[in-house]
Short mmCIF file of C-alpha atoms and ligand atoms in Angstrom, two decimals:
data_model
loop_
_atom_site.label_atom_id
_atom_site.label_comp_id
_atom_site.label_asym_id
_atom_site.label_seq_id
_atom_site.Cartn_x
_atom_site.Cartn_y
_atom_site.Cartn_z
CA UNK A 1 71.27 87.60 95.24
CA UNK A 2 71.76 91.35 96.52
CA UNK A 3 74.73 90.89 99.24
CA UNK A 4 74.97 93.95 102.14
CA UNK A 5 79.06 94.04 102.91
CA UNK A 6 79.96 96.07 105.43
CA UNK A 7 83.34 98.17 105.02
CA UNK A 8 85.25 99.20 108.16
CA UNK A 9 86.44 102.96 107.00
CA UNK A 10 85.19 106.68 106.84
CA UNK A 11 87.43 107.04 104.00
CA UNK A 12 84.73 107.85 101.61
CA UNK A 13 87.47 107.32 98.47
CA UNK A 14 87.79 104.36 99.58
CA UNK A 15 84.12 103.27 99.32
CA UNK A 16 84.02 104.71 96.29
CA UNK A 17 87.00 102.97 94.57
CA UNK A 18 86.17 99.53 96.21
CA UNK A 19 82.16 99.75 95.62
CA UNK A 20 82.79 100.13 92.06
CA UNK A 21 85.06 96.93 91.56
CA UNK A 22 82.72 95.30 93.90
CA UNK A 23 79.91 95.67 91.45
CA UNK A 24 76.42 96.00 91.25
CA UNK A 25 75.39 92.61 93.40
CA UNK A 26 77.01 93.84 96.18
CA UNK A 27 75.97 97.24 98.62
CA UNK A 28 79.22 98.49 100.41
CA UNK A 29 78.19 99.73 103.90
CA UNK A 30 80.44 102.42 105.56
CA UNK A 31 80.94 102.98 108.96
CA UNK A 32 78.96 106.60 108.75
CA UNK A 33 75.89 104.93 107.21
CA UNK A 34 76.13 102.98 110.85
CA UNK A 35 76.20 105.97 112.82
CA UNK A 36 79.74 104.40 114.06
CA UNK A 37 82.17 107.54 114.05
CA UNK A 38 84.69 106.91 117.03
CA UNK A 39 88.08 105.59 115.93
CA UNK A 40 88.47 102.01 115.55
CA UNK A 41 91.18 100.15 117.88
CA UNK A 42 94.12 99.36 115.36
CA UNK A 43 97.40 98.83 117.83
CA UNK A 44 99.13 95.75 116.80
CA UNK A 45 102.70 95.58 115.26
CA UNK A 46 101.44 94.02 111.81
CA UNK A 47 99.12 94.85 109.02
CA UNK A 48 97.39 91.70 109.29
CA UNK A 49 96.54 91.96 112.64
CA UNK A 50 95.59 95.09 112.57
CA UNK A 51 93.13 94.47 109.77
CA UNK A 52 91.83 91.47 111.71
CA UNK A 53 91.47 93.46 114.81
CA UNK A 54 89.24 96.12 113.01
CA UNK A 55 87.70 93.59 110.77
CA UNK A 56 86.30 91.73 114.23
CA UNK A 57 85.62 95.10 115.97
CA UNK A 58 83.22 96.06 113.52
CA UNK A 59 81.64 92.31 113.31
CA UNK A 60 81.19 91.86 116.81
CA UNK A 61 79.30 95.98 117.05
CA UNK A 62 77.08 94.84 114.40
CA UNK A 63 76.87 91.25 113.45
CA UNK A 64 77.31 92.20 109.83
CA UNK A 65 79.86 90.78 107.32
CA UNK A 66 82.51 93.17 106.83
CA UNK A 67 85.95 93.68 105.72
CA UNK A 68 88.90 96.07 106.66
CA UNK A 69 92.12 97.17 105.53
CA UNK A 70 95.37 98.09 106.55
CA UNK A 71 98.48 99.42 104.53
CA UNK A 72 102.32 100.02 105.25
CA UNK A 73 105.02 101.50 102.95
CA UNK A 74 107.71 98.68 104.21
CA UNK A 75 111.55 99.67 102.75
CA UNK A 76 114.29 96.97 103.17
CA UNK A 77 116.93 99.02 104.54
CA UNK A 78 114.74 100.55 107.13
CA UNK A 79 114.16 96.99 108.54
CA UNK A 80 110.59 97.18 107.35
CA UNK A 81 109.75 100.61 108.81
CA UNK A 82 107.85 102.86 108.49
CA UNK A 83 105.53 99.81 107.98
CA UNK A 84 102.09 99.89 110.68
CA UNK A 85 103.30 102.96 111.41
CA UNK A 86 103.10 104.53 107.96
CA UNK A 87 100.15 107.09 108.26
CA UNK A 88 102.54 108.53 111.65
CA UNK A 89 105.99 108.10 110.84
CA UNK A 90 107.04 111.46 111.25
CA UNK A 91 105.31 111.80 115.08
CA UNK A 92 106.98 108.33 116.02
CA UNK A 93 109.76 108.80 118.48
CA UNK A 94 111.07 111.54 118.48
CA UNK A 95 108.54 113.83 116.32
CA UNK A 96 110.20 115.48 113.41
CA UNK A 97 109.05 118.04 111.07
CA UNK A 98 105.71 118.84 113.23
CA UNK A 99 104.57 121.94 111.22
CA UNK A 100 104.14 119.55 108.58
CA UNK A 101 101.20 118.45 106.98
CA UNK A 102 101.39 114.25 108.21
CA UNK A 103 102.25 113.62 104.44
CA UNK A 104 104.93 116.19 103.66
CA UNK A 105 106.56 115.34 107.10
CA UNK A 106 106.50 111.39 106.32
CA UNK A 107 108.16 111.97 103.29
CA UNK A 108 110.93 114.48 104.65
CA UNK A 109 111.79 112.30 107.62
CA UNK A 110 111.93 109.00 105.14
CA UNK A 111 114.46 110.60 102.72
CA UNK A 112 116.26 112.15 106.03
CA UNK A 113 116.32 108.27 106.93
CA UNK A 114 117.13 106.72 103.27
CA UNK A 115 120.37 109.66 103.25
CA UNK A 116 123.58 107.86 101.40
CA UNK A 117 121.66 104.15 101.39
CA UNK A 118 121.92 103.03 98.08
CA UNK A 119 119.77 99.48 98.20
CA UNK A 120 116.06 101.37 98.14
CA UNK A 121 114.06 98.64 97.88
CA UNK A 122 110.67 99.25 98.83
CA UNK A 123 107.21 97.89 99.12
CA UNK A 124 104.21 98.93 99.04
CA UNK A 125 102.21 96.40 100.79
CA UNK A 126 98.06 96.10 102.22
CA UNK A 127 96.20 93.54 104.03
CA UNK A 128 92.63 93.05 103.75
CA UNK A 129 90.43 90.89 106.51
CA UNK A 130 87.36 89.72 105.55
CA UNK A 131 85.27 88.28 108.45
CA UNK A 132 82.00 86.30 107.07
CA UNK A 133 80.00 84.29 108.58
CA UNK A 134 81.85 84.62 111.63
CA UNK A 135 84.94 83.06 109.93
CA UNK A 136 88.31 84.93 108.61
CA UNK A 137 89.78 85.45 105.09
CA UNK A 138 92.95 87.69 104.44
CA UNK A 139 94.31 88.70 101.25
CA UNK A 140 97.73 90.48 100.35
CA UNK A 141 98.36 92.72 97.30
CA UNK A 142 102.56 94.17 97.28
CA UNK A 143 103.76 96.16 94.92
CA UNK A 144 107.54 96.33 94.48
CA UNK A 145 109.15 99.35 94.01
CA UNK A 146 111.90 101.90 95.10
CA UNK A 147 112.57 105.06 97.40
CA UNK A 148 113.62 107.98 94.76
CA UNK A 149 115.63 110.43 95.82
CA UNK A 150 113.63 113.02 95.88
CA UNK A 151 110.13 113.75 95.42
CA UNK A 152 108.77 113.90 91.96
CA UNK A 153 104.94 114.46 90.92
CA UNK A 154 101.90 116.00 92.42
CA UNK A 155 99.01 113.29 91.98
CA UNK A 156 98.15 110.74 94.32
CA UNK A 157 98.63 111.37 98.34
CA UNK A 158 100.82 110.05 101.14
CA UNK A 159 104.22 108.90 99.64
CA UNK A 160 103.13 108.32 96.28
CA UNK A 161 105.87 111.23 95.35
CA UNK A 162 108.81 108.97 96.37
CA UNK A 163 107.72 105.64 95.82
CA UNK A 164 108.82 104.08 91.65
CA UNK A 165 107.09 101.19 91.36
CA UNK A 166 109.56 98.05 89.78
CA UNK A 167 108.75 98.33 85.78
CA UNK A 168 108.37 102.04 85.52
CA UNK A 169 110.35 105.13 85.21
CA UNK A 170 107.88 107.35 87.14
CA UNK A 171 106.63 107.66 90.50
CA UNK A 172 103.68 106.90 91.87
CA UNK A 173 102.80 110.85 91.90
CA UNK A 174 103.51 110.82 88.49
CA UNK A 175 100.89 108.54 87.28
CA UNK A 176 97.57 108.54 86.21
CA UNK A 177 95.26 107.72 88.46
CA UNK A 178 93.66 104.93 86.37
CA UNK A 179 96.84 103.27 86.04
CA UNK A 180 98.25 103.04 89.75
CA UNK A 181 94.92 101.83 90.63
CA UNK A 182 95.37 98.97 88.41
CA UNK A 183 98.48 98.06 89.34
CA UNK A 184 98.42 99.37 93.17
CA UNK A 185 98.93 97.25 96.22
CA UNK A 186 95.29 98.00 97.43
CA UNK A 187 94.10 97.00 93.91
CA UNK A 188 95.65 94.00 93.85
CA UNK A 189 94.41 93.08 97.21
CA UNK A 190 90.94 94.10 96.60
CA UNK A 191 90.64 92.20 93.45
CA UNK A 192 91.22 89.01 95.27
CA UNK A 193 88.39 90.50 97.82
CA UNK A 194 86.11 90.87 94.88
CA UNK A 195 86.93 86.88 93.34
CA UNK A 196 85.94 85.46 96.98
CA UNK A 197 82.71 87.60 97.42
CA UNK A 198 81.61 86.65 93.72
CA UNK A 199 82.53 83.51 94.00
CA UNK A 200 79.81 83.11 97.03
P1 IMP B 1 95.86 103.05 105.23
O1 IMP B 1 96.02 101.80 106.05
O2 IMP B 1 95.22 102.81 103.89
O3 IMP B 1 95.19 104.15 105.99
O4 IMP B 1 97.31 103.57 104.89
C1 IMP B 1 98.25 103.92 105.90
C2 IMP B 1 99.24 104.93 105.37
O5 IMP B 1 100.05 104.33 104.34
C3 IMP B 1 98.63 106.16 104.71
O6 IMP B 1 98.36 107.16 105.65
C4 IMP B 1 99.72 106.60 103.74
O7 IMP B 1 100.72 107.33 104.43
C5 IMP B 1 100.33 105.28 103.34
N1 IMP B 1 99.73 104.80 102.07
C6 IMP B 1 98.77 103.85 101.93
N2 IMP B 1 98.46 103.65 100.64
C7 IMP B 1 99.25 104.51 99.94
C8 IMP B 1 99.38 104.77 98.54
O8 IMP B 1 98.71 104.20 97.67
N3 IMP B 1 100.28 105.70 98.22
C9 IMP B 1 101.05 106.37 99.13
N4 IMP B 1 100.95 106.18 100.43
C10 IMP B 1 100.05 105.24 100.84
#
């Protein structure tokens, strides 16, 4: 049976990447093909309730099963920052490096931050809400990793340049595409995404 899922982004990468793991059974709805283009309410303190929240904003607009995700770079001896606020770190507070593109400025201000800390620990980690039927599922997918020193690679987007994931000897930038998306945070959580909706 053909299943129509509804996926809370405009990110159309995102569809993209997810449709095709979702597979044929399943059409991924975005939030354009809804004619829903304002931004969706995301102001919690946590990825999971911020997936939740858009996860239920889109459910309760359209009655449709849908899904949404939410992902923070989280580095231990930042206490967790820049976490939910990952996609803004640079404009939070006091706004640093402004002429910046978002990216370039996230990444200056974190190794401004990281400066003489040697534990680097880092993680990489999203949460995905799936609301069907009118009840909730979240799933988790963390990768492990560390803050480099400097920025190394050009592939990739958003702090993929200082970001080694545990078991390698590259960055994130530095990888093929195929490969972070196997081992990735996002895939990880979206696999478990896809083992639910096939298993319906
Ligand atoms: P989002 O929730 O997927 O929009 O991600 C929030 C922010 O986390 C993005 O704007 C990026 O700064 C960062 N981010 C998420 N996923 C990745 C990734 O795979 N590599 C590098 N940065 C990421």
């Amino acid at each position: 049976m053909d299943m129509d899922i509804v996926f809370a982004t405009n990110n159309l990468h995102k569809l993209e990447e997810i449709g095709a793991l979702l597979g044929e059974r399943f059409r991924l709805i975005g939030l354009k093909e809804l004619n829903i283009n304002g931004d969706i309410p995301e102001d919690h303190l946590t990825l999971e309730e911020n997936a939740s929240q858009k996860a239920w904003y889109i459910y309760d607009l359209t009655g449709r099963d849908c899904f949404a995700d939410d992902t923070g770079l989280e580095v231990d001896a930042l206490k967790g920052a820049p976490g939910v606020y990952s996609a803004r770190y640079s404009m939070i507070g006091h706004p640093t490096f402004p002429e910046m593109e978002p990216a370039e400025g996230n990444i200056r201000k974190l190794l401004f931050e990281m400066e003489g800390k040697n534990v680097r620990n880092a993680r990489f980690r999203t949460v995905i809400a799936l609301v069907l039927g009118g009840k909730e599922y979240q799933f988790e997918g963390v990768v492990d990793g560390r803050i480099t020193e400097v920025p190394s690679g050009a592939k990739g987007f958003g702090y993929d340049p200082v970001f080694r994931p545990d078991g390698y000897e590259i960055t994130f930038a530095e990888m093929d595409l195929a490969l972070k998306n196997q081992i990735s945070h996002r895939a990880l959580a979206v696999a478990q995404l896809v083992q639910k909706l096939k298993g319906m």
